[in-house]
Coordinates of C-alpha atoms and ligand atoms in Angstrom, one line a residue:
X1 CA 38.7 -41.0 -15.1
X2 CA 40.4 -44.5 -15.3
X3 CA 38.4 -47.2 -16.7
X4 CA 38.2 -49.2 -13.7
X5 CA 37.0 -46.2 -12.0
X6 CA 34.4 -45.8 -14.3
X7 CA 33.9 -49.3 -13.5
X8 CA 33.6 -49.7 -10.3
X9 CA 31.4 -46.5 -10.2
X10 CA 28.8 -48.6 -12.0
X11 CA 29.0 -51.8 -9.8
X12 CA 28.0 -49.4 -6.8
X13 CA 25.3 -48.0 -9.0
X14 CA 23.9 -50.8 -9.8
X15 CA 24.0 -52.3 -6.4
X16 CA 20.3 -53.3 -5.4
X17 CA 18.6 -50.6 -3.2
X18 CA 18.5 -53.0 0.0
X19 CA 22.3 -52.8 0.4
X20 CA 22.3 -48.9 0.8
X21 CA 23.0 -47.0 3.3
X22 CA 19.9 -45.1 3.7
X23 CA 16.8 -46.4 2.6
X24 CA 14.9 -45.0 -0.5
X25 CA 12.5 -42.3 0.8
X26 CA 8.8 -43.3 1.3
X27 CA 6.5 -41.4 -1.9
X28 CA 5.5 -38.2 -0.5
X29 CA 1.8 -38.4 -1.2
X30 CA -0.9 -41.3 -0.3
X31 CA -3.6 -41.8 -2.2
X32 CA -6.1 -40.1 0.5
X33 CA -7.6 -36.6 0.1
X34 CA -5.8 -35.5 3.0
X35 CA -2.8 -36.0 1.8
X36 CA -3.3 -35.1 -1.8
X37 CA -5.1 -31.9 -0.7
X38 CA -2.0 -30.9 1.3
X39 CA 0.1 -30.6 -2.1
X40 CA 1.5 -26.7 -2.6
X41 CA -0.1 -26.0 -5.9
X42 CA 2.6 -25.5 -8.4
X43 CA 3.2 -21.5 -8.8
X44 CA 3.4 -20.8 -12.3
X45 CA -0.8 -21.5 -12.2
X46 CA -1.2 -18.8 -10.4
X47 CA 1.1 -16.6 -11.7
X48 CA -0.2 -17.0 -15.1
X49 CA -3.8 -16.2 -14.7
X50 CA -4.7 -16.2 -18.1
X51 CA -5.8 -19.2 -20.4
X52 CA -8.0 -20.3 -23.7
X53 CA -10.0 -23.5 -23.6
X54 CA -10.3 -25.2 -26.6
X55 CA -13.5 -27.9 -27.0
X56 CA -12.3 -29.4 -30.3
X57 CA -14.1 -33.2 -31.7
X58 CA -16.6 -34.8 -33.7
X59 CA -19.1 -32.3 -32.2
X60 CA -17.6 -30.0 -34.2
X61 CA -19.2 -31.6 -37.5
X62 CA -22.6 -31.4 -36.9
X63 CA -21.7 -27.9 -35.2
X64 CA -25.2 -27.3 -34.0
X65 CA -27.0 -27.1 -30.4
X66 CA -23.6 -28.1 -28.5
X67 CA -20.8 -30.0 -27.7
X68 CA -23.4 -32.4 -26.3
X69 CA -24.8 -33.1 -29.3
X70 CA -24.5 -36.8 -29.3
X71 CA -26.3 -37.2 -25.9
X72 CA -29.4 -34.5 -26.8
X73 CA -29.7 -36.5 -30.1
X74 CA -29.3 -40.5 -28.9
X75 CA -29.6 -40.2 -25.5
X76 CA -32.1 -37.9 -24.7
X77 CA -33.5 -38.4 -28.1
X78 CA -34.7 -34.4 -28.5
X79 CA -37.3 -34.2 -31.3
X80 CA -35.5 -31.2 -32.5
X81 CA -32.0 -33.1 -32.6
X82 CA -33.8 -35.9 -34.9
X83 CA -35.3 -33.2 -37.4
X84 CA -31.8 -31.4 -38.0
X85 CA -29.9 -34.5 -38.7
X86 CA -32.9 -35.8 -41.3
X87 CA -32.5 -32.4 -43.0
X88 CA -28.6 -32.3 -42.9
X89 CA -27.5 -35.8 -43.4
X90 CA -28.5 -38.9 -45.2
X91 CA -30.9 -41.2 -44.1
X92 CA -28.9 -43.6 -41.2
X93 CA -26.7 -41.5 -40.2
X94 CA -25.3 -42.3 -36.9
X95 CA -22.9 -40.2 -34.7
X96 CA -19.9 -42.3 -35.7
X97 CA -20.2 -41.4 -39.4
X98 CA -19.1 -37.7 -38.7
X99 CA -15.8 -38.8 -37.7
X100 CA -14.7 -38.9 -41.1
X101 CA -15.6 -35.3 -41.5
X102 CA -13.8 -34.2 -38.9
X103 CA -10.5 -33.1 -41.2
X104 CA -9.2 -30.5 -39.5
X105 CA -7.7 -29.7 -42.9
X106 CA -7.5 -26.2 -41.8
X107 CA -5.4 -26.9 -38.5
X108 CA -2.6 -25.2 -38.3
X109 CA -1.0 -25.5 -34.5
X110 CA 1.8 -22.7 -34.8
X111 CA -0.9 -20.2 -36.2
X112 CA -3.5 -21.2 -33.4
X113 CA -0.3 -21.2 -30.6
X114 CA 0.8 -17.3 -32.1
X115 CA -3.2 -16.2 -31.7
X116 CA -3.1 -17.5 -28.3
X117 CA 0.0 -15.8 -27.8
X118 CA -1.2 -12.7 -29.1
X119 CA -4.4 -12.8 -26.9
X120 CA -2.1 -13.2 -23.8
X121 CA -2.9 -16.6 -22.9
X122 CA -0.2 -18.2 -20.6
X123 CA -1.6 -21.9 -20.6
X124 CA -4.3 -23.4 -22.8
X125 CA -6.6 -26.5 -22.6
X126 CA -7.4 -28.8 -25.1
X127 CA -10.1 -31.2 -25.3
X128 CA -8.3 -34.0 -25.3
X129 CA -11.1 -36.5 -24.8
X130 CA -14.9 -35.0 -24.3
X131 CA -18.1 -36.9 -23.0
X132 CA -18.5 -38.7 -26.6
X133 CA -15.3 -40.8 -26.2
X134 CA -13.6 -39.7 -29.2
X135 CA -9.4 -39.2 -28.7
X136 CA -7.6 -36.2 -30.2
X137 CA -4.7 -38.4 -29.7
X138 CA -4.2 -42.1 -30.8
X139 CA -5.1 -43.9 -28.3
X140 CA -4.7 -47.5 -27.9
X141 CA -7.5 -48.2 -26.0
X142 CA -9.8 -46.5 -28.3
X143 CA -11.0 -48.9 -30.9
X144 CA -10.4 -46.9 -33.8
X145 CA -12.5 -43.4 -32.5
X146 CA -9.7 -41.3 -32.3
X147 CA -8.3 -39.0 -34.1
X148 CA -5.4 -40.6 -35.9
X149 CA -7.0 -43.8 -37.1
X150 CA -10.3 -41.7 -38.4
X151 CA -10.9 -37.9 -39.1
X152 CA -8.0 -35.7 -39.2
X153 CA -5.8 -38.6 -39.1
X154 CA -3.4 -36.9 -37.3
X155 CA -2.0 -36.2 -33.4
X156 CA -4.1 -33.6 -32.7
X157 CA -3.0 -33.5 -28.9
X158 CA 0.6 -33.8 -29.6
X159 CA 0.8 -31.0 -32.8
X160 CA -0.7 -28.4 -30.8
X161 CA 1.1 -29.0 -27.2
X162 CA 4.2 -28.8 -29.2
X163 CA 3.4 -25.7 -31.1
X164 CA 2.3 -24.3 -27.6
X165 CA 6.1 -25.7 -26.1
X166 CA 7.4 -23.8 -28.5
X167 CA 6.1 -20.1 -27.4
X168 CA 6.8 -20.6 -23.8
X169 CA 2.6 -21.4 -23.5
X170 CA 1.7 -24.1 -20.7
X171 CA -0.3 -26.8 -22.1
X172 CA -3.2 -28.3 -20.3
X173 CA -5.4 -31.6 -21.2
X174 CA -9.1 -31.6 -20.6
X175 CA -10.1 -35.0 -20.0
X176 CA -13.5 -36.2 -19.3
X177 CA -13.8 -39.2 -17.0
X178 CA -17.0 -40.9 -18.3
X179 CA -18.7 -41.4 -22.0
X180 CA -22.1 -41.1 -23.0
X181 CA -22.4 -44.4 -24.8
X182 CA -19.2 -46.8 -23.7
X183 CA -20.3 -49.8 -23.8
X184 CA -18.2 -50.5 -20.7
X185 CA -18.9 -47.8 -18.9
X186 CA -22.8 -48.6 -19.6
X187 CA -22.4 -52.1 -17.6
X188 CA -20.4 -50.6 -14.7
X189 CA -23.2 -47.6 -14.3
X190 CA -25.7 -50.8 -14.3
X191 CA -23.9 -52.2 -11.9
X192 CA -24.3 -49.5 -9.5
X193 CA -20.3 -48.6 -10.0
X194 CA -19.8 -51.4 -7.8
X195 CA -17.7 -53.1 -11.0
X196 CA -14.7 -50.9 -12.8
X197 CA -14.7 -52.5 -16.2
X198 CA -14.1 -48.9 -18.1
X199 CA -12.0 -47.3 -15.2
X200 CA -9.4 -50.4 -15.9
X201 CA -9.6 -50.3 -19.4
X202 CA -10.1 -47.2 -20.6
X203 CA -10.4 -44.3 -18.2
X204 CA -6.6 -45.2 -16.5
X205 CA -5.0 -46.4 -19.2
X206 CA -5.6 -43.3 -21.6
X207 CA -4.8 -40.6 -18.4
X208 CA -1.6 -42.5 -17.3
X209 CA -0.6 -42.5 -21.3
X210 CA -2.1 -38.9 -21.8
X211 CA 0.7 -38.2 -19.0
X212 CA 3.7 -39.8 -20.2
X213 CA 3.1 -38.9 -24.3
X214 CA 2.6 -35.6 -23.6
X215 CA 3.6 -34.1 -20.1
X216 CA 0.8 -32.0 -19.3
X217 CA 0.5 -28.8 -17.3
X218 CA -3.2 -29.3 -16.1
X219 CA -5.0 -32.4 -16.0
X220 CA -8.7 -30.5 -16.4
X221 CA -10.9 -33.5 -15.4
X222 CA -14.6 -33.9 -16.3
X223 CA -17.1 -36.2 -16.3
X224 CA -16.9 -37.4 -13.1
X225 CA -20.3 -36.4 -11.2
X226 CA -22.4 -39.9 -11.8
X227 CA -20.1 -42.1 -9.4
X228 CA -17.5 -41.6 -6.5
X229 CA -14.2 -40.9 -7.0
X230 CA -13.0 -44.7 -5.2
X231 CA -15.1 -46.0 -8.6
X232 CA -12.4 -43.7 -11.0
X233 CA -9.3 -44.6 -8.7
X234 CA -9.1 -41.3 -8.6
X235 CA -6.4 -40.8 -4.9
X236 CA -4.6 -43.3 -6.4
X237 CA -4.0 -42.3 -9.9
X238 CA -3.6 -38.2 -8.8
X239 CA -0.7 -39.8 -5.9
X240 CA 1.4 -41.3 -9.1
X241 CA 0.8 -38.7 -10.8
X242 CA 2.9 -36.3 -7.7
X243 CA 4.7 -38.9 -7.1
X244 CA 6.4 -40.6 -9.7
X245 CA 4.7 -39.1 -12.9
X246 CA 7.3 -36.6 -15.6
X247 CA 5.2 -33.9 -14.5
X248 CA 5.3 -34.7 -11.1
X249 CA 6.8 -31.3 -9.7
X250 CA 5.3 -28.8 -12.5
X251 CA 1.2 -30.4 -13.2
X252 CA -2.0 -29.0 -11.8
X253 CA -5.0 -30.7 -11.6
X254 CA -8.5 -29.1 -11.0
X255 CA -11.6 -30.9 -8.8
X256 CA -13.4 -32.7 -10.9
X257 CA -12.7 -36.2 -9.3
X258 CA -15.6 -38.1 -8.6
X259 CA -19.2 -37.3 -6.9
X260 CA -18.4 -34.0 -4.2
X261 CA -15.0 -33.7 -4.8
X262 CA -15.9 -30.6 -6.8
X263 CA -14.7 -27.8 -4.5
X264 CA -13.3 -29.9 -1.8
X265 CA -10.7 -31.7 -3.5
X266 CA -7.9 -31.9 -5.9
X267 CA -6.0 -29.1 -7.2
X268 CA -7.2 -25.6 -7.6
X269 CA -10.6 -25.6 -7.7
X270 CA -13.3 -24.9 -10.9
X271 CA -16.5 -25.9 -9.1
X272 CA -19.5 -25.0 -11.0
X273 CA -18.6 -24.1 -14.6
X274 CA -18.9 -20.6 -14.8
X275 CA -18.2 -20.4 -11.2
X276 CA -18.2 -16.6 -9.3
X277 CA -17.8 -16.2 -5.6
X278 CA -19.2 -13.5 -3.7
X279 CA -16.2 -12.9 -1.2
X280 CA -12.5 -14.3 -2.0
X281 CA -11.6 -17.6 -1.8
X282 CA -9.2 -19.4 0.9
X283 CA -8.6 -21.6 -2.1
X284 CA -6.5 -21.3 -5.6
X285 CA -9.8 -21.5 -8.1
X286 CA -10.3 -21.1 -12.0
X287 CA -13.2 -19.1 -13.9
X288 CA -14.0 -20.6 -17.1
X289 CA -16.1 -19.1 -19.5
X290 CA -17.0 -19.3 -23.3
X291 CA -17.2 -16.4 -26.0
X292 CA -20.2 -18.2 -27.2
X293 CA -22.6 -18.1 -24.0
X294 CA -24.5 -20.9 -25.8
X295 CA -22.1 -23.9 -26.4
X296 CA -18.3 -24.9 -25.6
X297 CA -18.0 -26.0 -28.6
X298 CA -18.2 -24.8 -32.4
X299 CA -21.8 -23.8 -33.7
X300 CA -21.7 -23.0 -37.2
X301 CA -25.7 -20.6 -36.7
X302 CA -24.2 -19.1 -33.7
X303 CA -25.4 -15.0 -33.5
X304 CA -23.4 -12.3 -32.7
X305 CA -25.9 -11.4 -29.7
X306 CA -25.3 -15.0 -28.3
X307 CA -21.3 -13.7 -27.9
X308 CA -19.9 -12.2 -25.1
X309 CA -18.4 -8.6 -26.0
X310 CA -14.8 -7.7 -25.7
X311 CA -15.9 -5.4 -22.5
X312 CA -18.3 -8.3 -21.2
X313 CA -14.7 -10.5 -21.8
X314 CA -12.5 -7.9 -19.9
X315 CA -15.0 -7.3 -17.0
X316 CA -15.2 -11.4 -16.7
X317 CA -11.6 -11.1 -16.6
X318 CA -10.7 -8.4 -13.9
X319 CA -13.4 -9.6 -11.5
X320 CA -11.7 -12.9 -11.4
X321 CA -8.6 -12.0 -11.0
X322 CA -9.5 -9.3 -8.0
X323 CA -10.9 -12.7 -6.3
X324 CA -7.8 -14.7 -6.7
X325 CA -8.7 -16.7 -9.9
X326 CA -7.5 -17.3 -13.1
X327 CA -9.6 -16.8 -16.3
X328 CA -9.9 -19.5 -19.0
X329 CA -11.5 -18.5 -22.2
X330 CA -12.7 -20.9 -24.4
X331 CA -13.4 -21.2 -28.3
X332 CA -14.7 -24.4 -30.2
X333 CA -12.6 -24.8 -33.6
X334 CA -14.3 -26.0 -36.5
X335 CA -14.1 -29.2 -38.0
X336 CA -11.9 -28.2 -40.6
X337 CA -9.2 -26.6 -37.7
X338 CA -10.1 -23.0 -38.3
X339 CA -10.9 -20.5 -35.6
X340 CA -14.2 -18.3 -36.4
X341 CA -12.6 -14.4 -37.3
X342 CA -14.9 -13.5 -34.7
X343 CA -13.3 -15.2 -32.3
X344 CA -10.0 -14.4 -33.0
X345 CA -11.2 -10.9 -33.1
X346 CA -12.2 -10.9 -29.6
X347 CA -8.9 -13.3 -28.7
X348 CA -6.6 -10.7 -30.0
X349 CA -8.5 -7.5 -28.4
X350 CA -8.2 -9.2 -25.1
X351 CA -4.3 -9.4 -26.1
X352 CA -4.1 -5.8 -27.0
X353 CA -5.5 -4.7 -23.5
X354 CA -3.3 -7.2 -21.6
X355 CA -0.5 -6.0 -23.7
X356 CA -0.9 -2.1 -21.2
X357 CA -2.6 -3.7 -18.3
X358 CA -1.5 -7.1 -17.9
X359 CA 1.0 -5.4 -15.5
X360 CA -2.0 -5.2 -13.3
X361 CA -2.9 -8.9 -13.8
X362 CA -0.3 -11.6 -14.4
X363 CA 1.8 -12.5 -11.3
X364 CA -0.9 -10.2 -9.4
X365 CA -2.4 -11.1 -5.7
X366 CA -5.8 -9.8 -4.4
X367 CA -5.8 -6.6 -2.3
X368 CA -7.0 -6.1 0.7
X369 CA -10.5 -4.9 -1.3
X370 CA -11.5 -6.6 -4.5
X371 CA -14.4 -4.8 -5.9
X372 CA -15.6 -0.7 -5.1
X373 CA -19.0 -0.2 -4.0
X374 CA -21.2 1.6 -5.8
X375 CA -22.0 2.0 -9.5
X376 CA -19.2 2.5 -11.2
X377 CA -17.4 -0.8 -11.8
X378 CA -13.8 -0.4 -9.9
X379 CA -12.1 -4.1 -9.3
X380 CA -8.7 -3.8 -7.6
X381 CA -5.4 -6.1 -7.7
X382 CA -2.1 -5.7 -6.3
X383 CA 1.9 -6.8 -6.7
X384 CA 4.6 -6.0 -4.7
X385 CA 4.7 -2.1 -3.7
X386 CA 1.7 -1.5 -6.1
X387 CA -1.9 -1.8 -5.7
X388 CA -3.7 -1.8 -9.2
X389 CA -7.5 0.0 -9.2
X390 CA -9.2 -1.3 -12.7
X391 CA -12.4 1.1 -13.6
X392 CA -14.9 0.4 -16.5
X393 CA -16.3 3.9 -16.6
X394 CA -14.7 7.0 -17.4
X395 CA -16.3 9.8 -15.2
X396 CA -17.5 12.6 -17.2
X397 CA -15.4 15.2 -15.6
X398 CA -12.4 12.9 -15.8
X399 CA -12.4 13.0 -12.0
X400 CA -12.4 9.2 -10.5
X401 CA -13.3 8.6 -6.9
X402 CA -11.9 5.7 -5.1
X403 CA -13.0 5.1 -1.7
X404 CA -11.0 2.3 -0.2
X405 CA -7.0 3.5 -1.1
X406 CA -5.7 5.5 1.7
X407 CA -3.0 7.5 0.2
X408 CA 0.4 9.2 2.0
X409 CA 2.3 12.5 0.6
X410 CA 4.2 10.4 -0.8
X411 CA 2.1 8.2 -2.9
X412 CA 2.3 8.2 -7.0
X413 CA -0.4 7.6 -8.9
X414 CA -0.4 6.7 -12.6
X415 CA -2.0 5.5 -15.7
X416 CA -0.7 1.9 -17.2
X417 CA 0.0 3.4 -20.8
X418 CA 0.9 6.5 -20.1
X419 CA 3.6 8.0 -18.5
X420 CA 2.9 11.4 -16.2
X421 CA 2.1 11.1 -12.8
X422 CA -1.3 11.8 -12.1
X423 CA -3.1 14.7 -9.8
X424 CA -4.8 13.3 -6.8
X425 CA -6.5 14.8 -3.6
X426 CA -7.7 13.0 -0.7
X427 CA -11.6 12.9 -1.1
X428 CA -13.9 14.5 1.2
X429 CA -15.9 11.0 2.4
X430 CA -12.6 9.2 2.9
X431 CA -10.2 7.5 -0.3
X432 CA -9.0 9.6 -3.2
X433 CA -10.1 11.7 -6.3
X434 CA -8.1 10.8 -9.2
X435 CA -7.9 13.4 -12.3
X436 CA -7.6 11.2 -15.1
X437 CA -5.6 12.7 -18.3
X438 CA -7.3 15.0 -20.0
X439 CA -7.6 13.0 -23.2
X440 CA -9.6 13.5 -26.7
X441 CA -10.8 9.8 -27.8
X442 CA -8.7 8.8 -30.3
X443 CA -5.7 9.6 -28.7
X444 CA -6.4 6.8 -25.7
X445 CA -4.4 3.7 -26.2
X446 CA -7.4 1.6 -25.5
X447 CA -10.9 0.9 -24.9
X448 CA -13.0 -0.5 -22.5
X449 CA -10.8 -0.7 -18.6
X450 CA -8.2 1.2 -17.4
X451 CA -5.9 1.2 -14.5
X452 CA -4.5 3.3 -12.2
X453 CA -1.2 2.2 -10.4
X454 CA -1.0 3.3 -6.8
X455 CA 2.3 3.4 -5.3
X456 CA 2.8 4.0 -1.5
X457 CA -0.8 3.6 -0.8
X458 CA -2.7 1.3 2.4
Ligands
NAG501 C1 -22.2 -36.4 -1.4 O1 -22.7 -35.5 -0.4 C2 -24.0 -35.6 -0.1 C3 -24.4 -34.5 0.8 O2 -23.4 -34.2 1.8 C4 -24.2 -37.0 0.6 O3 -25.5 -37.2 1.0 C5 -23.7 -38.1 -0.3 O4 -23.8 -39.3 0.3 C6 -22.3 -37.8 -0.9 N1 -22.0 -38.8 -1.9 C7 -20.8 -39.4 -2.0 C8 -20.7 -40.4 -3.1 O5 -19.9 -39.2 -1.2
NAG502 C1 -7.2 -48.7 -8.1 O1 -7.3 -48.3 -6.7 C2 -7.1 -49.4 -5.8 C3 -7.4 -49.0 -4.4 O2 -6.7 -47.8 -4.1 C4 -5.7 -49.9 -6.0 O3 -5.4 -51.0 -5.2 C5 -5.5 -50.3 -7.5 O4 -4.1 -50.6 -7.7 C6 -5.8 -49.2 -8.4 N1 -5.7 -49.6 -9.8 C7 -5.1 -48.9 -10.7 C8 -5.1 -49.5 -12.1 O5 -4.7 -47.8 -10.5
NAG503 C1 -19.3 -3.4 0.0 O1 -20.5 -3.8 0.6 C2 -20.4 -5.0 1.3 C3 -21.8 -5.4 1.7 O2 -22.4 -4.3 2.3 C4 -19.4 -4.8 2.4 O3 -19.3 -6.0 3.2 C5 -18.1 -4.4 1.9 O4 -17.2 -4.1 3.0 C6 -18.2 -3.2 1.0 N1 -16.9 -2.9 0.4 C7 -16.3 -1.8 0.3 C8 -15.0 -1.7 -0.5 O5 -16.8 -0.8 0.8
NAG504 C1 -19.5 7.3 -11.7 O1 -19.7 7.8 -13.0 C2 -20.4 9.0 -13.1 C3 -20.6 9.2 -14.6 O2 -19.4 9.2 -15.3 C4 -19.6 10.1 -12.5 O3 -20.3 11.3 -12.5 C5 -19.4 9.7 -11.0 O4 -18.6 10.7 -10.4 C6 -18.8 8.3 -10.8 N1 -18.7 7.9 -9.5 C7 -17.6 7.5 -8.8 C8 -17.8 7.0 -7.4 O5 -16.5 7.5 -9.3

């Protein structure tokens, strides 16, 4: 190209917008449910199905009761909250004097990223902010209680999302819209939210910066249930965000918004934590769960009876997925930036049984029937041509009924792992009777669920 091309090229470029042609066109979303609500949720979320939560912070010091820690000890001033920290810490204490003990010495984000990997996790969440205000990121807005000004002294947010980047792993932010104890926050909640002190200078500025430091996946928003979502600005923050934000086209956010928007509004919904429907959802939603049944985040007197099992995991899992969710598992680190073994142990034996059936869940869609009748625990999932039957039990004559398939002459039946075809008879009462491989113990690939993928079937 000439130079004067060149040029001239640029002079048209930089021609002010009112001269065009065709005007620029209007943003596609207004900051009103309706219109936010009518957003096509971004596919790779559902495709993906599988996640690990992380609850990581200065909770993670005293490492005892929970991830509330701060609010059962000064705000709710529990008795039993007072007599652990007089016979753990020096006389005085106060909440911000565990920062400093929060080293996350041990953190290594490319070993946490391959664990998370190996237990099959397409997209995890990271506590980037929890209730007690304190930033795994360095926020400018945070007066110091962060974690690259205090603690670890490091970008906690950024080293892991870019080990995550790395592997392919989508990288979510949890963020939780109100603290405990902000000072600001504390005057707006006085004012009956009718003032937005910490929404302007804290809550906004840190979610529009968490967006463009790090280009999040998910924006998993917290905190929100004391006041209304017009008191977080939350329409008009979510309509930059699919407007005009990096992640405009890729992020998903979940319905944690403001007072009731919690499985009306936003994104995919979470609803109650822990959340199971009865019947399937008309609407994309999220299961999350913890290993530790007692606290999100990392207690160091936890007991291996307080832990969900591997089985207790996979069940969790299937169910879920049957009813259109997706699963996210969550671990607290310790404050040194280790993982528990025990966690990783059940992490990487959820990997090993994705690793045969994951077939049967990533990318999957709900079938026509989600869950058997009956005793025996049958959860069903499909994907293209194949409809997936998951079973917890192995019947003792190695003969599995299934009720609901109805099956052609032409239908194949297998076993994910293995590679014969499989017997199969129409059963008496209607549905099918599998034989299952005749198999001596150690010789199965794995424990705990198994699925049979029917091909050709109604
Ligand atoms: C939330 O829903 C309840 C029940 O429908 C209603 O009484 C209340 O006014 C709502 N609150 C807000 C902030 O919208
Ligand atoms: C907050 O919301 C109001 C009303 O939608 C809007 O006018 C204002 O610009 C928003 N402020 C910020 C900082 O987003
Ligand atoms: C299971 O039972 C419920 C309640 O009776 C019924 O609505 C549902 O259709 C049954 N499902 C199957 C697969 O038979
Ligand atoms: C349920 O499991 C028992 C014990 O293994 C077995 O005898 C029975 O046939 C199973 N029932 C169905 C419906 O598969």
């Amino acid at each position: 190209m000439e130079p004067w091309a060149l040029a001239l090229l640029l002079l048209s470029a930089a021609r002010p917008a009112a001269c065009q042609a065709s005007p620029a066109s209007p943003p596609r979303y207004s900051p009103d449910w309706a219109s936010l609500d009518a957003r096509p949720l971004p596919g790779w979320f559902d495709a993906a199905k599988v996640g690990v939560f992380l609850h990581w912070g200065v909770f993670a010091v005293p490492a005892w009761g929970s991830e509330w820690f701060w609010w059962h000890w000064r705000g709710e001033r529990r008795p039993d909250y007072e007599l652990f920290v007089r016979a753990r810490f020096p006389p005085g204490i106060t909440y911000a004097d565990f920062a400093p003990r929060f080293t996350a010495h041990d953190f290594q984000p490319h070993a946490w990223a391959r664990l998370f990997q190996e237990a099959g996790a397409r997209y995890v969440v990271l506590t980037a902010k929890h209730h007690e205000g304190f930033t795994n990121w360095g926020s400018p807005v945070s007066w110091n209680w962060n974690s690259v000004d205090t603690g670890p002294h490091r970008d906690l947010v950024g080293e892991l999302g870019e080990a995550l980047r790395h592997r392919n792993i989508h990288y979510g932010l949890y963020h939780s819209l109100f603290e405990w104890f902000h000072p600001l926050y504390l005057v707006d909640k006085k004012n009956g939210f009718k003032s937005q002190h910490f929404v302007l200078e804290k809550t906004l500025p840190e979610l529009y910066d968490l967006v463009k430091r790090y280009k999040p996946d998910i924006i998993w928003s917290d905190g929100e249930w004391e006041a209304p979502d017009t008191y977080w600005n939350s329409t008009s923050f979510l309509a930059w965000l699919y407007n005009e934000s990096p992640v405009k086209d890729t992020v998903v956010v979940n319905d944690r918004w403001g007072i009731n928007c919690s499985c009306h509004h936003g994104g995919y919904y979470n609803c109650q934590d822990k959340y199971k429907p009865g019947t399937l959802p008309t609407h994309k939603w999220e299961m999350c769960s913890s290993i530790d049944r007692k606290s999100w985040g990392y207690r160091s007197n936890m007991k291996i009876d307080e832990l969900m099992s591997t089985s207790s995991i996979i069940e969790e899992l299937v169910n879920t997925v049957s009813y259109g969710g997706n699963y996210l598992l969550n671990i607290g680190p310790t404050k040194e930036g280790g993982i528990a073994p025990v966690f990783q142990e059940r992490l990487l034996a959820l990997g090993k049984w994705l690793n045969i059936n994951g077939e049967a869940i990533y990318e999957s869609k709900p079938w026509r029937v989600q869950k058997e009748n009956g005793t025996n625990k049958t959860w069903y999932t499909s994907k293209e041509a194949a409809v997936y039957a998951i079973f917890f039990t192995w019947p003792q004559d190695s003969v599995l009924h299934l009720p609901s398939p109805v099956l052609t002459a032409s239908s194949q039946v297998t076993m994910l792992g293995f590679s014969e075809t499989l017997k199969w008879q129409a059963a008496p009462g209607g549905g099918l009777q599998v034989t299952l491989p005749c198999m001596v113990p150690s010789l199965l690939p794995l424990q705990y669920a198994w699925t049979l993928k029917l091909v050709g079937v109604k």
